[in-house]
PDB file of C-alpha atoms in Angstrom:
ATOM      1  CA  UNK A  11       8.388  -4.858  21.454  1.00  0.00           C
ATOM      2  CA  UNK A  12       5.580  -7.581  21.528  1.00  0.00           C
ATOM      3  CA  UNK A  13       3.313  -4.542  21.934  1.00  0.00           C
ATOM      4  CA  UNK A  14       4.888  -2.341  19.122  1.00  0.00           C
ATOM      5  CA  UNK A  15       4.841  -5.393  16.419  1.00  0.00           C
ATOM      6  CA  UNK A  16       1.451  -6.305  17.571  1.00  0.00           C
ATOM      7  CA  UNK A  17       0.737  -2.572  16.177  1.00  0.00           C
ATOM      8  CA  UNK A  18       3.150  -2.834  13.338  1.00  0.00           C
ATOM      9  CA  UNK A  19       0.817  -6.292  12.068  1.00  0.00           C
ATOM     10  CA  UNK A  20      -2.660  -4.872  12.879  1.00  0.00           C
ATOM     11  CA  UNK A  21      -1.571  -1.489  10.671  1.00  0.00           C
ATOM     12  CA  UNK A  22      -0.150  -3.666   8.129  1.00  0.00           C
ATOM     13  CA  UNK A  23      -2.783  -6.048   7.831  1.00  0.00           C
ATOM     14  CA  UNK A  24      -5.612  -3.013   7.622  1.00  0.00           C
ATOM     15  CA  UNK A  25      -3.492  -1.440   5.191  1.00  0.00           C
ATOM     16  CA  UNK A  26      -3.123  -4.756   3.137  1.00  0.00           C
ATOM     17  CA  UNK A  27      -7.236  -4.993   3.168  1.00  0.00           C
ATOM     18  CA  UNK A  28      -7.838  -1.816   2.406  1.00  0.00           C
ATOM     19  CA  UNK A  29      -5.096  -1.180  -0.453  1.00  0.00           C
ATOM     20  CA  UNK A  30      -6.739  -0.028  -3.741  1.00  0.00           C
ATOM     21  CA  UNK A  31      -4.442  -3.057  -5.898  1.00  0.00           C
ATOM     22  CA  UNK A  32      -4.663  -0.992  -8.939  1.00  0.00           C
ATOM     23  CA  UNK A  33      -3.465   2.818  -9.246  1.00  0.00           C
ATOM     24  CA  UNK A  34      -5.284   5.845  -9.123  1.00  0.00           C
ATOM     25  CA  UNK A  35      -4.391   8.181  -6.980  1.00  0.00           C
ATOM     26  CA  UNK A  36      -3.331  10.407  -9.677  1.00  0.00           C
ATOM     27  CA  UNK A  37      -0.111  10.963 -11.596  1.00  0.00           C
ATOM     28  CA  UNK A  38       2.229  10.837  -8.502  1.00  0.00           C
ATOM     29  CA  UNK A  39       1.783   7.453  -7.826  1.00  0.00           C
ATOM     30  CA  UNK A  40       2.110   6.523 -11.777  1.00  0.00           C
ATOM     31  CA  UNK A  41       5.522   8.325 -12.504  1.00  0.00           C
ATOM     32  CA  UNK A  42       6.717   6.926  -9.230  1.00  0.00           C
ATOM     33  CA  UNK A  43       6.144   3.327 -10.590  1.00  0.00           C
ATOM     34  CA  UNK A  44       6.505   4.201 -14.004  1.00  0.00           C
ATOM     35  CA  UNK A  45       9.893   5.203 -12.545  1.00  0.00           C
ATOM     36  CA  UNK A  46      10.452   2.213 -10.475  1.00  0.00           C
ATOM     37  CA  UNK A  47       9.755  -0.033 -13.909  1.00  0.00           C
ATOM     38  CA  UNK A  48      12.140   2.579 -15.984  1.00  0.00           C
ATOM     39  CA  UNK A  49      14.935   1.639 -12.908  1.00  0.00           C
ATOM     40  CA  UNK A  50      14.330  -2.134 -13.361  1.00  0.00           C
ATOM     41  CA  UNK A  51      14.533  -2.294 -17.230  1.00  0.00           C
ATOM     42  CA  UNK A  52      16.357   0.459 -18.216  1.00  0.00           C
ATOM     43  CA  UNK A  53      18.473   1.742 -15.277  1.00  0.00           C
ATOM     44  CA  UNK A  54      18.179   4.593 -15.547  1.00  0.00           C
ATOM     45  CA  UNK A  55      15.443   7.583 -14.755  1.00  0.00           C
ATOM     46  CA  UNK A  56      14.201   9.067 -18.003  1.00  0.00           C
ATOM     47  CA  UNK A  57      10.964   8.163 -19.304  1.00  0.00           C
ATOM     48  CA  UNK A  58      10.609   6.459 -22.825  1.00  0.00           C
ATOM     49  CA  UNK A  59       8.193   8.027 -24.958  1.00  0.00           C
ATOM     50  CA  UNK A  60       6.448   4.469 -24.385  1.00  0.00           C
ATOM     51  CA  UNK A  61       6.549   4.784 -20.995  1.00  0.00           C
ATOM     52  CA  UNK A  62       5.358   8.361 -21.350  1.00  0.00           C
ATOM     53  CA  UNK A  63       2.491   7.045 -23.437  1.00  0.00           C
ATOM     54  CA  UNK A  64       1.902   4.416 -20.316  1.00  0.00           C
ATOM     55  CA  UNK A  65       1.724   7.317 -18.102  1.00  0.00           C
ATOM     56  CA  UNK A  66      -0.596   9.591 -19.963  1.00  0.00           C
ATOM     57  CA  UNK A  67      -2.672   6.651 -20.355  1.00  0.00           C
ATOM     58  CA  UNK A  68      -3.051   5.446 -16.548  1.00  0.00           C
ATOM     59  CA  UNK A  69      -2.977   9.587 -15.138  1.00  0.00           C
ATOM     60  CA  UNK A  70      -4.757  12.752 -16.661  1.00  0.00           C
ATOM     61  CA  UNK A  71      -2.852  15.101 -15.546  1.00  0.00           C
ATOM     62  CA  UNK A  72       0.783  13.149 -15.580  1.00  0.00           C
ATOM     63  CA  UNK A  73       2.393  16.462 -17.113  1.00  0.00           C
ATOM     64  CA  UNK A  74       2.566  17.884 -13.811  1.00  0.00           C
ATOM     65  CA  UNK A  75       4.829  14.790 -13.259  1.00  0.00           C
ATOM     66  CA  UNK A  76       7.137  15.247 -15.440  1.00  0.00           C
ATOM     67  CA  UNK A  77       9.515  17.847 -16.605  1.00  0.00           C
ATOM     68  CA  UNK A  78      11.671  17.808 -19.868  1.00  0.00           C
ATOM     69  CA  UNK A  79      15.460  17.072 -19.165  1.00  0.00           C
ATOM     70  CA  UNK A  80      18.359  19.339 -20.627  1.00  0.00           C
ATOM     71  CA  UNK A  81      18.331  16.726 -23.774  1.00  0.00           C
ATOM     72  CA  UNK A  82      14.854  16.571 -24.350  1.00  0.00           C
ATOM     73  CA  UNK A  83      13.734  13.704 -22.597  1.00  0.00           C
ATOM     74  CA  UNK A  84      11.389  13.655 -19.976  1.00  0.00           C
ATOM     75  CA  UNK A  85      12.022  12.714 -15.996  1.00  0.00           C
ATOM     76  CA  UNK A  86       9.822  12.973 -12.873  1.00  0.00           C
ATOM     77  CA  UNK A  87       9.699  15.736 -10.869  1.00  0.00           C
ATOM     78  CA  UNK A  88      10.534  13.554  -7.516  1.00  0.00           C
ATOM     79  CA  UNK A  89      13.841  12.057  -6.559  1.00  0.00           C
ATOM     80  CA  UNK A  90      15.095   8.556  -7.041  1.00  0.00           C
ATOM     81  CA  UNK A  91      14.028   7.661  -3.226  1.00  0.00           C
ATOM     82  CA  UNK A  92      10.410   6.203  -3.616  1.00  0.00           C
ATOM     83  CA  UNK A  93      11.070   4.818  -6.896  1.00  0.00           C
ATOM     84  CA  UNK A  94      14.374   3.033  -5.126  1.00  0.00           C
ATOM     85  CA  UNK A  95      12.953   1.725  -2.202  1.00  0.00           C
ATOM     86  CA  UNK A  96       9.742  -0.069  -4.675  1.00  0.00           C
ATOM     87  CA  UNK A  97      11.960  -1.328  -6.707  1.00  0.00           C
ATOM     88  CA  UNK A  98      12.534  -5.092  -4.448  1.00  0.00           C
ATOM     89  CA  UNK A  99       8.798  -5.052  -4.523  1.00  0.00           C
ATOM     90  CA  UNK A 100       8.371  -4.613  -8.428  1.00  0.00           C
ATOM     91  CA  UNK A 101      11.347  -7.437  -8.569  1.00  0.00           C
ATOM     92  CA  UNK A 102       9.575  -9.611  -6.644  1.00  0.00           C
ATOM     93  CA  UNK A 103       6.230  -8.862  -8.612  1.00  0.00           C
ATOM     94  CA  UNK A 104       7.985  -9.477 -11.827  1.00  0.00           C
ATOM     95  CA  UNK A 105       9.138 -13.210 -10.432  1.00  0.00           C
ATOM     96  CA  UNK A 106       6.019 -14.061 -10.160  1.00  0.00           C
ATOM     97  CA  UNK A 107       4.156 -12.512 -13.224  1.00  0.00           C
ATOM     98  CA  UNK A 108       4.501 -11.017 -16.691  1.00  0.00           C
ATOM     99  CA  UNK A 109       1.610  -8.905 -16.137  1.00  0.00           C
ATOM    100  CA  UNK A 110       1.613  -5.280 -14.845  1.00  0.00           C
ATOM    101  CA  UNK A 111      -1.243  -5.198 -13.097  1.00  0.00           C
ATOM    102  CA  UNK A 112       0.275  -8.022 -10.658  1.00  0.00           C
ATOM    103  CA  UNK A 113       3.424  -5.101 -10.865  1.00  0.00           C
ATOM    104  CA  UNK A 114       1.239  -2.248  -9.586  1.00  0.00           C
ATOM    105  CA  UNK A 115      -0.339  -4.285  -6.501  1.00  0.00           C
ATOM    106  CA  UNK A 116       3.681  -5.285  -5.732  1.00  0.00           C
ATOM    107  CA  UNK A 117       4.941  -1.423  -5.811  1.00  0.00           C
ATOM    108  CA  UNK A 118       2.055  -0.133  -4.385  1.00  0.00           C
ATOM    109  CA  UNK A 119       2.597  -2.642  -1.381  1.00  0.00           C
ATOM    110  CA  UNK A 120       5.500  -0.751  -0.233  1.00  0.00           C
ATOM    111  CA  UNK A 121       3.583   2.598   1.135  1.00  0.00           C
ATOM    112  CA  UNK A 122       1.836  -0.020   3.995  1.00  0.00           C
ATOM    113  CA  UNK A 123       5.252  -1.698   4.986  1.00  0.00           C
ATOM    114  CA  UNK A 124       6.530   1.903   5.196  1.00  0.00           C
ATOM    115  CA  UNK A 125       3.585   2.863   7.819  1.00  0.00           C
ATOM    116  CA  UNK A 126       3.515   0.040   9.605  1.00  0.00           C
ATOM    117  CA  UNK A 127       7.090   0.130  10.337  1.00  0.00           C
ATOM    118  CA  UNK A 128       6.515   3.770  11.727  1.00  0.00           C
ATOM    119  CA  UNK A 129       3.316   2.727  13.404  1.00  0.00           C
ATOM    120  CA  UNK A 130       5.920  -0.083  14.884  1.00  0.00           C
ATOM    121  CA  UNK A 131       8.398   2.253  15.449  1.00  0.00           C
ATOM    122  CA  UNK A 132       6.406   5.266  17.258  1.00  0.00           C
ATOM    123  CA  UNK A 133       4.658   2.544  19.410  1.00  0.00           C
ATOM    124  CA  UNK A 134       7.880   1.070  20.838  1.00  0.00           C
ATOM    125  CA  UNK A 135       9.207   5.083  21.378  1.00  0.00           C
ATOM    126  CA  UNK A 136       6.421   5.883  23.089  1.00  0.00           C
ATOM    127  CA  UNK A 137       6.568   2.620  25.692  1.00  0.00           C
ATOM    128  CA  UNK A 138      10.336   3.762  26.037  1.00  0.00           C
ATOM    129  CA  UNK A 139       9.272   7.008  27.016  1.00  0.00           C
ATOM    130  CA  UNK A 140       7.539   5.519  29.552  1.00  0.00           C
ATOM    131  CA  UNK A 141       3.576   5.969  28.477  1.00  0.00           C
ATOM    132  CA  UNK A 142       1.119   3.045  29.251  1.00  0.00           C
ATOM    133  CA  UNK A 143       0.542  -0.192  26.766  1.00  0.00           C
ATOM    134  CA  UNK A 144      -2.450   1.575  25.550  1.00  0.00           C
ATOM    135  CA  UNK A 145      -1.365   5.167  25.247  1.00  0.00           C
ATOM    136  CA  UNK A 146       1.278   3.772  23.130  1.00  0.00           C
ATOM    137  CA  UNK A 147      -0.609   1.535  21.605  1.00  0.00           C
ATOM    138  CA  UNK A 148      -3.157   4.675  20.663  1.00  0.00           C
ATOM    139  CA  UNK A 149      -0.736   6.887  19.893  1.00  0.00           C
TER     140      UNK A 149
END
C-alpha cells in the first residue's frame, strides 16, 4: 500500500510541476472548462452567447467542440462527466479568487489527480497480483 501511495504522490508531483496552468490544449479543453463554468453559474450545460464568445476567444477551432441544440442554443459535443468531476475544483478556485485564470488552473488540476490515482491503483493491483515492487512501480 505504501508503494502504491508513493507512486501516486510521485506521479501527482511530476504532473503538477509540469502543468500548463492555462488552457492551451485546444477547443476540447476549453469547452469542458466552459461547461464546468456553466454548471456552476447557470446550473445547465447550455452555452450563453457570452460563454460562446469566451470559448471562441480561447480556442481557434471551437466550432468542432459545440453543437446547436433543438432550441437553437449551443451545447458541448461531450457528455457532462468531466465537467461534473471538475466542478469541485472549480468551486474551490472561486472561493480562493474571482479571477478566471485561477479557476482555470484549479479545474486543470483534475487530470493530474485522476492520473495519479490511476497510477497508484495500477501499482497496487500489480502488487496484489504478486509482481515485485520494482515491476509494480515501473508499471
